[in-house]
mmCIF file of C-alpha atoms and ligand atoms in Angstrom:
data_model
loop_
_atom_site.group_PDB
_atom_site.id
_atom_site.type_symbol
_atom_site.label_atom_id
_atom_site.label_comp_id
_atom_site.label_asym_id
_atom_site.label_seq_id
_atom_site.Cartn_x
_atom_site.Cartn_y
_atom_site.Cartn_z
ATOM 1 C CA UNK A 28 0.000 0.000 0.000
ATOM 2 C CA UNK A 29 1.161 3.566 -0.551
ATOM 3 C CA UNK A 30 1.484 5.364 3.077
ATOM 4 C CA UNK A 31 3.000 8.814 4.473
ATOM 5 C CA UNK A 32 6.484 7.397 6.261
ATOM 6 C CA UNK A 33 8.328 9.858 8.545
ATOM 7 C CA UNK A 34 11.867 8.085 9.430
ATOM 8 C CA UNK A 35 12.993 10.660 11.492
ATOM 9 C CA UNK A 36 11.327 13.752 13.288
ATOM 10 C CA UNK A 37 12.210 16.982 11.106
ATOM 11 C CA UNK A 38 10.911 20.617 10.325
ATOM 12 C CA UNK A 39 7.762 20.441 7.746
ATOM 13 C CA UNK A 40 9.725 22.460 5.802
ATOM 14 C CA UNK A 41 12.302 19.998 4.644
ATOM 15 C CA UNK A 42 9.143 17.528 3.285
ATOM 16 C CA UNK A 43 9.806 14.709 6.063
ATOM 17 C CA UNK A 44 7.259 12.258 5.193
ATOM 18 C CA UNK A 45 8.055 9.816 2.023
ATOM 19 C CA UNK A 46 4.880 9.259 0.101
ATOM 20 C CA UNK A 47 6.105 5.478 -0.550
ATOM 21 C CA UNK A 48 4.988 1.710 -0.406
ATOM 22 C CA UNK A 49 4.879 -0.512 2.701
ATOM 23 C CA UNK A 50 3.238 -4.143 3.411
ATOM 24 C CA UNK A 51 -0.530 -3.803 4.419
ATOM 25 C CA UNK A 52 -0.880 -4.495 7.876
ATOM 26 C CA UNK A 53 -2.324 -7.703 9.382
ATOM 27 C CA UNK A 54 -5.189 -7.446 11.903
ATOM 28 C CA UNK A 55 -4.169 -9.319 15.078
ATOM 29 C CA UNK A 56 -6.420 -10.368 18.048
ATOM 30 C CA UNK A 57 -9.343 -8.165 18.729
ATOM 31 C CA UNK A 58 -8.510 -5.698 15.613
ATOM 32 C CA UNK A 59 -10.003 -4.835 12.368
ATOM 33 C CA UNK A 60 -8.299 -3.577 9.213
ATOM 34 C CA UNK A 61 -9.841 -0.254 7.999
ATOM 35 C CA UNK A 62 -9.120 1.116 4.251
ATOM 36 C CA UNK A 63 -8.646 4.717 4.769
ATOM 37 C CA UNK A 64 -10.859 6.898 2.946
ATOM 38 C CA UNK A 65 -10.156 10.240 4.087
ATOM 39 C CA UNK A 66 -7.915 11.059 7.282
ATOM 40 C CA UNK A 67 -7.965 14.448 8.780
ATOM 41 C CA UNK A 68 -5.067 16.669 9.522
ATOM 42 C CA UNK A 69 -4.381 17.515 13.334
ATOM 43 C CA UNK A 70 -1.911 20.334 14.556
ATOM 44 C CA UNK A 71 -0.640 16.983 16.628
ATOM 45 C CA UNK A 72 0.653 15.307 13.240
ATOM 46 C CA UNK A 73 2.689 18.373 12.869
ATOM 47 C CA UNK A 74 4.209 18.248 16.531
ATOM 48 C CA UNK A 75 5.057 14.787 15.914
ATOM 49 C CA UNK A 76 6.734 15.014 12.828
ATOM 50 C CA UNK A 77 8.768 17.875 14.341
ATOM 51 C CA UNK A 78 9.861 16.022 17.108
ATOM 52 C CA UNK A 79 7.753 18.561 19.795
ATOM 53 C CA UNK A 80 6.577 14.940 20.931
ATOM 54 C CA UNK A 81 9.240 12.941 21.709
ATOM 55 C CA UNK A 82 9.332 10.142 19.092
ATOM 56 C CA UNK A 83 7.656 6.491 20.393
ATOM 57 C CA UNK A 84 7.962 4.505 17.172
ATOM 58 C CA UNK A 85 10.005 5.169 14.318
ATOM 59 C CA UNK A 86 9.494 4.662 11.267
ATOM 60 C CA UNK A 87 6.117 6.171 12.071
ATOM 61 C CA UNK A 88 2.768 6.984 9.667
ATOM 62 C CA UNK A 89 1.085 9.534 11.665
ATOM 63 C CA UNK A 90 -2.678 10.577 11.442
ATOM 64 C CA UNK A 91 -5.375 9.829 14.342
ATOM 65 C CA UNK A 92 -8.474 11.159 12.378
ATOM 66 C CA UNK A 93 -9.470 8.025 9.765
ATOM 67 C CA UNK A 94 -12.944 7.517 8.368
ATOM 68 C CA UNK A 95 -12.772 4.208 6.510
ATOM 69 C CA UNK A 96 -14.729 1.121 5.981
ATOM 70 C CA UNK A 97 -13.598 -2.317 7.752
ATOM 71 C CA UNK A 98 -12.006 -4.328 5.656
ATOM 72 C CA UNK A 99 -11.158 -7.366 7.156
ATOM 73 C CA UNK A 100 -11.442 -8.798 11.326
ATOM 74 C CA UNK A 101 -8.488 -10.365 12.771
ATOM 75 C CA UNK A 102 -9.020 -13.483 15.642
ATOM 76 C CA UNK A 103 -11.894 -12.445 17.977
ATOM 77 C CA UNK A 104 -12.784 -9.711 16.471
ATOM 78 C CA UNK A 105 -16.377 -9.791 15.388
ATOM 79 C CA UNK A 106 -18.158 -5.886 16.420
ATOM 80 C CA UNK A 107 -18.384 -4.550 12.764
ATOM 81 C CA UNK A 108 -19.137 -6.168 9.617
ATOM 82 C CA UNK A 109 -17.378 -6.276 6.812
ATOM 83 C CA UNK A 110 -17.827 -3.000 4.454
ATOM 84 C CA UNK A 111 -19.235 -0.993 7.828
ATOM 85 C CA UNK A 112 -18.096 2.780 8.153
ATOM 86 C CA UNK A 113 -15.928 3.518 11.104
ATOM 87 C CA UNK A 114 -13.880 6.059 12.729
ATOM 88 C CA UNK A 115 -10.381 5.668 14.112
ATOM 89 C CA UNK A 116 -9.425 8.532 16.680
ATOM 90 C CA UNK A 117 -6.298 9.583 18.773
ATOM 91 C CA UNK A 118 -6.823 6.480 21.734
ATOM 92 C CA UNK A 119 -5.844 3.512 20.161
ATOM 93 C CA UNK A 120 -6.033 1.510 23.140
ATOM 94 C CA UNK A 121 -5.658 1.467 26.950
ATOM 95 C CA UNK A 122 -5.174 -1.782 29.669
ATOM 96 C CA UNK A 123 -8.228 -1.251 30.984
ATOM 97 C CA UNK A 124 -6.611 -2.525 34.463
ATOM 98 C CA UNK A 125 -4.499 0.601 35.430
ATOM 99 C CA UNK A 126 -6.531 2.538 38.442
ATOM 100 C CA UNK A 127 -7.037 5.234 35.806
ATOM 101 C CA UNK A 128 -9.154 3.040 33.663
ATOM 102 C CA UNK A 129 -10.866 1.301 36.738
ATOM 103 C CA UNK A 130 -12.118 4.922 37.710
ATOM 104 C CA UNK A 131 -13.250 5.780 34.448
ATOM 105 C CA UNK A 132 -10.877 8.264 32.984
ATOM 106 C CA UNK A 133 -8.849 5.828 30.477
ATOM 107 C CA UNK A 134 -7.605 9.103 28.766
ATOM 108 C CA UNK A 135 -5.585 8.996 31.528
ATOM 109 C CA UNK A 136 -4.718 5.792 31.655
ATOM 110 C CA UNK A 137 -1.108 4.337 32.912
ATOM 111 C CA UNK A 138 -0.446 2.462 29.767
ATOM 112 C CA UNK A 139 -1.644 3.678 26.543
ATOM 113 C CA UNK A 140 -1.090 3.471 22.994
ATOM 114 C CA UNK A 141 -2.021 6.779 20.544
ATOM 115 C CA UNK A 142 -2.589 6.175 16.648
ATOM 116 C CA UNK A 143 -0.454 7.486 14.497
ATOM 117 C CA UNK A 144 2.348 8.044 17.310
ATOM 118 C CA UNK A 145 2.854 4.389 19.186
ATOM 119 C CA UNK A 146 0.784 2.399 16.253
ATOM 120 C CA UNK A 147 0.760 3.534 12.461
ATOM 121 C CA UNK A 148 -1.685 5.831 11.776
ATOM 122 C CA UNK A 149 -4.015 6.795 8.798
ATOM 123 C CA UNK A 150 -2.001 8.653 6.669
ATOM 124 C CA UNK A 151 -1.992 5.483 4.153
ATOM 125 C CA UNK A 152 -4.957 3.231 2.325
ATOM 126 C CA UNK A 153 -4.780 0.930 5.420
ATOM 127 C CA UNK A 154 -4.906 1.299 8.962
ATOM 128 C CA UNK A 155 -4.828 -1.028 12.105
ATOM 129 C CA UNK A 156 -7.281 -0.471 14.510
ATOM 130 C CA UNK A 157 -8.443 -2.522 17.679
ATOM 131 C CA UNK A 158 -12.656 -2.552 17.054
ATOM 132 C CA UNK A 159 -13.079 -1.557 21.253
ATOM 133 C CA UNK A 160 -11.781 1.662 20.404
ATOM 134 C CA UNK A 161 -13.539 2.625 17.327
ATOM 135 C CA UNK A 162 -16.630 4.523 16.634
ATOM 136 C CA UNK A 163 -19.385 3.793 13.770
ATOM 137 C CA UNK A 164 -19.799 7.051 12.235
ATOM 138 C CA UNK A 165 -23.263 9.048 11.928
ATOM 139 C CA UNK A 166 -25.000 8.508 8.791
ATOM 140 C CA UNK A 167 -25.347 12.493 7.338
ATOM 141 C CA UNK A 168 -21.831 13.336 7.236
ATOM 142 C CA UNK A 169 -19.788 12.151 4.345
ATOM 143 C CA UNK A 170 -16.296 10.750 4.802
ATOM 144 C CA UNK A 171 -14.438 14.356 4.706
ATOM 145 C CA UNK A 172 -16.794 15.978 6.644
ATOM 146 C CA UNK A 173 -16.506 12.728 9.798
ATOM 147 C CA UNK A 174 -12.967 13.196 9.741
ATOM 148 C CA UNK A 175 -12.441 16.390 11.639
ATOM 149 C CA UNK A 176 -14.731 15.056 13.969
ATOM 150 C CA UNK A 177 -12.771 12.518 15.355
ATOM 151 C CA UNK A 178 -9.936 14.776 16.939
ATOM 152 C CA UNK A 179 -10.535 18.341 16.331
ATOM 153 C CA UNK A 180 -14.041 17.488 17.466
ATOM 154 C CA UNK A 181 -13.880 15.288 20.012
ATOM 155 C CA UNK A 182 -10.951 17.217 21.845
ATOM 156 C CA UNK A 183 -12.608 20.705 21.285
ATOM 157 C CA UNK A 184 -15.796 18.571 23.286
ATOM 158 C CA UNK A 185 -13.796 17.291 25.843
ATOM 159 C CA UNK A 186 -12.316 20.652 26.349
ATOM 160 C CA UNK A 187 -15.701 22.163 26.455
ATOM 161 C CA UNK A 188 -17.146 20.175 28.909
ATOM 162 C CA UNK A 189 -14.011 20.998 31.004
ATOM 163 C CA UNK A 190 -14.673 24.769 31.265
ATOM 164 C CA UNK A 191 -17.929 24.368 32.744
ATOM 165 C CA UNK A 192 -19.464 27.123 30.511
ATOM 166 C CA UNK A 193 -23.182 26.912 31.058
ATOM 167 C CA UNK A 194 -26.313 28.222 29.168
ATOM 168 C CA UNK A 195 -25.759 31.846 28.244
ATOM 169 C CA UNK A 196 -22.168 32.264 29.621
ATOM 170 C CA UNK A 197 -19.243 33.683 27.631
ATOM 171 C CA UNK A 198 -16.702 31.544 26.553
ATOM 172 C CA UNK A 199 -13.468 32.818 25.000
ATOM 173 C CA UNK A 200 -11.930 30.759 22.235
ATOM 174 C CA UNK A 201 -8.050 31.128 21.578
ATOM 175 C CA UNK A 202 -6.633 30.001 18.525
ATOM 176 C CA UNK A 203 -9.809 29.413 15.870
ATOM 177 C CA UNK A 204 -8.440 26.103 13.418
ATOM 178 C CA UNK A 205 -9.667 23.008 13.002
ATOM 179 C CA UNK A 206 -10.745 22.612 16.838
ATOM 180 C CA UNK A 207 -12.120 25.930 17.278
ATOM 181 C CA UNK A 208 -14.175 26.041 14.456
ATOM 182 C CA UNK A 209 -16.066 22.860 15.876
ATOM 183 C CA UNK A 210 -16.276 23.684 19.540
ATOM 184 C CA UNK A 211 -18.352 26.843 18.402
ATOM 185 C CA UNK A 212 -20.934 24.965 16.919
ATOM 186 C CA UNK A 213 -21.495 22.894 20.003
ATOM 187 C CA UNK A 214 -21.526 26.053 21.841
ATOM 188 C CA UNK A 215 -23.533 27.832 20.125
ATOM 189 C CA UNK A 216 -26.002 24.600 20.322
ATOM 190 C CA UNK A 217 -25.566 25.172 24.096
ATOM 191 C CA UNK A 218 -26.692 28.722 24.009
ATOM 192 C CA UNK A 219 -23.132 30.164 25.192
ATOM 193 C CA UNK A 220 -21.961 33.738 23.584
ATOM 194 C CA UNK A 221 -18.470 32.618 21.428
ATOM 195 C CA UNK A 222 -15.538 34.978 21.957
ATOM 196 C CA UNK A 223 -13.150 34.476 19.576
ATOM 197 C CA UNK A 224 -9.262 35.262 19.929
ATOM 198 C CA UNK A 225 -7.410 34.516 17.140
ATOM 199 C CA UNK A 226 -4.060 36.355 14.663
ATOM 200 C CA UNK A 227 -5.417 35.225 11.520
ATOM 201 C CA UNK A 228 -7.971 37.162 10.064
ATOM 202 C CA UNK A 229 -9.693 34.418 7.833
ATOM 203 C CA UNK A 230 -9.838 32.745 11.072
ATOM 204 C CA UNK A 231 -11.332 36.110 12.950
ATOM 205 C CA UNK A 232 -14.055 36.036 9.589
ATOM 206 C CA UNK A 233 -14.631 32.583 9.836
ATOM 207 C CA UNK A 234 -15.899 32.096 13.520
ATOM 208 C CA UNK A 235 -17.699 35.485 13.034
ATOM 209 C CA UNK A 236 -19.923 33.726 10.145
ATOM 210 C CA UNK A 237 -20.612 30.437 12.312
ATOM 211 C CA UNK A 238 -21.774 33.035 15.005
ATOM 212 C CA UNK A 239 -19.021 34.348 17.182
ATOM 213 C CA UNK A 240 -20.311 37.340 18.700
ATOM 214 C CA UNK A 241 -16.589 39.021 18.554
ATOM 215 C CA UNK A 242 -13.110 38.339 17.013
ATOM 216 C CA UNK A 243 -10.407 39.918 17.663
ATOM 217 C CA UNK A 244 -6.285 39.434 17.940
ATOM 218 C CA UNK A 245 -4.759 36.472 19.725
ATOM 219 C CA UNK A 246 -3.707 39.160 22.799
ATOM 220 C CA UNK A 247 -6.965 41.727 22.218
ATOM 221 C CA UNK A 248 -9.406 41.698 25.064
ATOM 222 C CA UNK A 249 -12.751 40.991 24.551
ATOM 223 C CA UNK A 250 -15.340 42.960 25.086
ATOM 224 C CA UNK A 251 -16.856 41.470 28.026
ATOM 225 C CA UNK A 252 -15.496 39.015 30.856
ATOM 226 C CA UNK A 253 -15.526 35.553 30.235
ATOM 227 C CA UNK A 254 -16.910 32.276 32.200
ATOM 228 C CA UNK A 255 -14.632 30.422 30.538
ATOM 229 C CA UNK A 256 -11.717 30.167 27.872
ATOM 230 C CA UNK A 257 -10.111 27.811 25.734
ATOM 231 C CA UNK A 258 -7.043 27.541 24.239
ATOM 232 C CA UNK A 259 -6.605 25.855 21.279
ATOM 233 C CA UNK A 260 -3.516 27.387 19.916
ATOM 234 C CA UNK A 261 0.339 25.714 20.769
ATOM 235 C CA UNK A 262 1.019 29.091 22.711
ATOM 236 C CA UNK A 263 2.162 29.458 26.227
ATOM 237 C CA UNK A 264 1.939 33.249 25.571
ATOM 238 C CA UNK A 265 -1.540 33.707 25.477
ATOM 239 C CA UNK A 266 -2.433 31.728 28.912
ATOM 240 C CA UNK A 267 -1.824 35.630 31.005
ATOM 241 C CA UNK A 268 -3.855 36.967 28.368
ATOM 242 C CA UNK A 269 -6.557 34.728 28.654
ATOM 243 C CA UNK A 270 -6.491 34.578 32.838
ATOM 244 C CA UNK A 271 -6.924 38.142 32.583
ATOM 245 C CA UNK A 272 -10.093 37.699 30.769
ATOM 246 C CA UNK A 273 -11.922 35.636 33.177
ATOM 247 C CA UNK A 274 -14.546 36.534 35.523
ATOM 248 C CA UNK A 275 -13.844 35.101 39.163
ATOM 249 C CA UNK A 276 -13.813 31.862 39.356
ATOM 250 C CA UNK A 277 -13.599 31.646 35.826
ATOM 251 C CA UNK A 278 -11.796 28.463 34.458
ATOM 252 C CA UNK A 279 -9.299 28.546 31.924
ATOM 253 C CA UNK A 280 -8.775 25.279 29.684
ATOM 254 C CA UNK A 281 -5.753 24.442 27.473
ATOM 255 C CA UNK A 282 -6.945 22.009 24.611
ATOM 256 C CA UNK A 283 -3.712 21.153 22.997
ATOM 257 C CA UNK A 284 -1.184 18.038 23.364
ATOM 258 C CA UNK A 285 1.702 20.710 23.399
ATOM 259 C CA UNK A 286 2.258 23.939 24.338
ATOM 260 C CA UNK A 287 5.428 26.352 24.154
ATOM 261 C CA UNK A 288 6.409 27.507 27.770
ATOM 262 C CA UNK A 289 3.583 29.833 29.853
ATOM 263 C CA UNK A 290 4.896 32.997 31.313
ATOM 264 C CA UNK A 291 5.679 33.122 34.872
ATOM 265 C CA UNK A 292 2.103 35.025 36.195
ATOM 266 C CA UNK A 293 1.174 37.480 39.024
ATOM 267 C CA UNK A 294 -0.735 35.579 41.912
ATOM 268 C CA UNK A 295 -4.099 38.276 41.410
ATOM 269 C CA UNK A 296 -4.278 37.151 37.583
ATOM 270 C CA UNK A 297 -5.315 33.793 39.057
ATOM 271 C CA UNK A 298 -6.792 34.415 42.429
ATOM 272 C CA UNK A 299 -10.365 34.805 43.505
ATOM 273 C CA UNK A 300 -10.739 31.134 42.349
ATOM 274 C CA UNK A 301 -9.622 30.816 38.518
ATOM 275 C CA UNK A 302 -8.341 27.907 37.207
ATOM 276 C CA UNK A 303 -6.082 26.538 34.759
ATOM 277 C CA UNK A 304 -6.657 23.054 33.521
ATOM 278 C CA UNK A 305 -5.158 21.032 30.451
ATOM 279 C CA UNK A 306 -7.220 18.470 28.517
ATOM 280 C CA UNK A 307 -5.802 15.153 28.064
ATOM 281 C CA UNK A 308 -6.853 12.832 25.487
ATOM 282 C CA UNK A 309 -10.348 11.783 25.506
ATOM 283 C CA UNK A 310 -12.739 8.555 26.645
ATOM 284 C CA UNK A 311 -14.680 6.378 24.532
ATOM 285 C CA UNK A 312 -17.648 8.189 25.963
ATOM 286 C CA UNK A 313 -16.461 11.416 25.021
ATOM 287 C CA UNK A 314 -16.525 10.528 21.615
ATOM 288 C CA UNK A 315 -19.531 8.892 21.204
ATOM 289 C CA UNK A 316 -21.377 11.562 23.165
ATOM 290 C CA UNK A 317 -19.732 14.243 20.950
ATOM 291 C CA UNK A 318 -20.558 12.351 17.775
ATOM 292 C CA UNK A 319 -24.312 11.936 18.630
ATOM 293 C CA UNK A 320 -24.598 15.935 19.361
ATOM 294 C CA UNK A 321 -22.597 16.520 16.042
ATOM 295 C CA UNK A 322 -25.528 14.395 14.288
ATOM 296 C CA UNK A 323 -28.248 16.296 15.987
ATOM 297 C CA UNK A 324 -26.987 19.415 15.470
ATOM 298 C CA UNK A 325 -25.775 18.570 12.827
ATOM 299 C CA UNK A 326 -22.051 20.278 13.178
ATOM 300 C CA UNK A 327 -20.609 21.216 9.506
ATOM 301 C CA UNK A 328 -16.831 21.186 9.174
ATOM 302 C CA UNK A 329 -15.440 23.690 7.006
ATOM 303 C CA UNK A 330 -12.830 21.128 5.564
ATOM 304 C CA UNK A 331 -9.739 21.469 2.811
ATOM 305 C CA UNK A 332 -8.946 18.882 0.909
ATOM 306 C CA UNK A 333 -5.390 17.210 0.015
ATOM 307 C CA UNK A 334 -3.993 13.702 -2.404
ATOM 308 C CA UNK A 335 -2.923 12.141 0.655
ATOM 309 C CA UNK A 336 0.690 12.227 -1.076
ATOM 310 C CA UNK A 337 0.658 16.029 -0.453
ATOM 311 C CA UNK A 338 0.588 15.579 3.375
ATOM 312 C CA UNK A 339 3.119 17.761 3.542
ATOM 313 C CA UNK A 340 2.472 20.480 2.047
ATOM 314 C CA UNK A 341 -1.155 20.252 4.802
ATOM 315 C CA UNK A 342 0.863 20.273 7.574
ATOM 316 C CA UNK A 343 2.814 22.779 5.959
ATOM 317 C CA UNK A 344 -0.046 24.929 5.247
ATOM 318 C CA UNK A 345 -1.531 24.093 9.135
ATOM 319 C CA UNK A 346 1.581 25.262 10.299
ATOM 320 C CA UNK A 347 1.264 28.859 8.647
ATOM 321 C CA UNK A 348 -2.135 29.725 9.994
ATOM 322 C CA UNK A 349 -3.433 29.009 5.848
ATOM 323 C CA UNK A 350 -5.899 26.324 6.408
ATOM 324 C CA UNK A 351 -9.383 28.041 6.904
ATOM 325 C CA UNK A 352 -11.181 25.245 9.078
ATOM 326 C CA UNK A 353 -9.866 21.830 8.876
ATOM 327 C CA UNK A 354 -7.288 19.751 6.528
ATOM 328 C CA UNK A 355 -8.257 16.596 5.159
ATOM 329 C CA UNK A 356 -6.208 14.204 3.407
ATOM 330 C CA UNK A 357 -7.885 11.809 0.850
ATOM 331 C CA UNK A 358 -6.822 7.771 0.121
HETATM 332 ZN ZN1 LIG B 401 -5.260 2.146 32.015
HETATM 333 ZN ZN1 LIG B 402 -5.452 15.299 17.109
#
């Protein structure tokens, strides 16, 4: 099969990932095969190829946002017929025994392995999955439009829930990609007033027309004080910027896998009960509660499209602040 291979951890700008052939991968115990027909592009793909995340496996084929069909079940596995849409996210398995797991929160569990970072990922025509960890998609959304979903999506969810923003609060987005531009929706859904922050302008435009009530510069203040804010954005910088947006008590959540270093702060920015909190990973039922709100809403990703061979030049493009909603490579 023809895959995405990144050897070694380099800048984007130096093209690391050979568009070449590799054996198609056998399903073992408990896993399916899934052809890959679209995979999106995550600002995580780019800190892996970079090396921001340490490397885990190498050779690698990154990409944790696959909407294929299932073509074949290894030993035991028997959940999804053949020819059934599925998803294929970030988790690509947990022990299920660590005291993490036991206590619900297997995002955080002791022993996990990520796709596209510990297992290949889906930036190829095939893709190992095991069937536990992957999600039938909604019927409504073609294969593009699922694929942002599945990371973007179900982080920017995860994140939400996190903040605690309620029914007619104000929640401040930072940093408006892929992420940002899918968290609104469910916001909006929720009746929250969107404040975006964000240095692109398309970006600024773009969460403006799905209903941002302001958008202004990555450091600008908003108008009002916020209930909550997320950051999307890789940016230590911003976190002062944000805290000083908050109401009391207000709760400040940083969405990202990666983040350059955070200021030191002045105690009163985050006194009178603020809080900063990261997101990590996500649950099973994060995902499949995000991916029956994006049906009923129904959430519409703003996607680009790429020849999977031109992975490069998307991460490329994410990189520079030039993709206006999501990237989405195609088998
Ligand atoms: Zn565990
Ligand atoms: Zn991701």
């Amino acid at each position: 099969m023809k895959a995405c291979v990144l050897q070694a951890p380099a800048p984007i700008e130096s093209n690391p990932l050979k568009f070449m052939d590799v054996p198609v991968p056998r399903p073992g115990r408990g896993e399916i095969l899934v052809r890959v027909n679209a995979c999106g592009v995550c600002r995580t793909d780019l800190h892996v190829v970079e090396g921001e995340l340490p490397p885990r496996k190498s050779p690698i084929i990154p990409g944790h946002q696959i909407v294929g069909v299932v073509e074949e079940s290894g030993p035991d596995a028997q959940r999804f017929r053949w020819g059934t849409r599925v998803g294929v996210a970030w988790l690509h398995r947990t022990d299920g025994t660590c005291e993490y797991c036991r206590a619900g929160a297997e995002n955080l569990c002791d022993h996990p392995s990520f796709t596209g970072y510990t297992v290949d990922g889906g930036y190829a025509e095939y893709a190992i999955a095991a069937e536990d960890f992957v999600y039938p998609i909604p019927e409504g959304f073609d294969d593009e439009q699922a694929a942002p979903l599945l990371c973007a999506g179900i982080i920017g969810f995860r994140s939400l829930r996190l903040s605690g923003i309620k029914r007619g609060g104000n929640l401040g987005l930072y940093g408006f990609g892929a992420a940002g531009h899918v968290t609104i929706q469910v916001a909006r859904h929720w009746g929250a007033e969107v404040y975006a922050a964000t240095r692109d302008v398309r970006h600024q435009k773009l969460a403006l027309e799905l209903g941002a009530k302001w958008a202004g510069g990555t450091l600008a203040e908003p108008p009002v004080k916020l209930d909550a804010a997320i950051i999307f954005a890789p940016a230590g910088e911003i976190v002062p910027a944000a805290l000083k947006a908050l109401k009391k008590g207000g709760t400040l959540t940083l969405g990202g896998i990666h983040m350059s270093p955070i200021p030191s702060l002045d105690y009163d920015s985050l006194y009178e009960e603020r809080v900063i909190r990261s997101v990590a990973n996500n649950t099973r039922q994060d995902g499949h509660d995000f991916l029956g709100i994006a049906a009923e809403i129904p959430i519409r990703s703003q996607v680009q499209l790429f020849p999977m061979r031109d992975a490069n030049q998307a991460l490329n493009k994410l990189k520079n602040d030039a993709i206006n909603g999501a990237a989405v490579l195609i088998a």
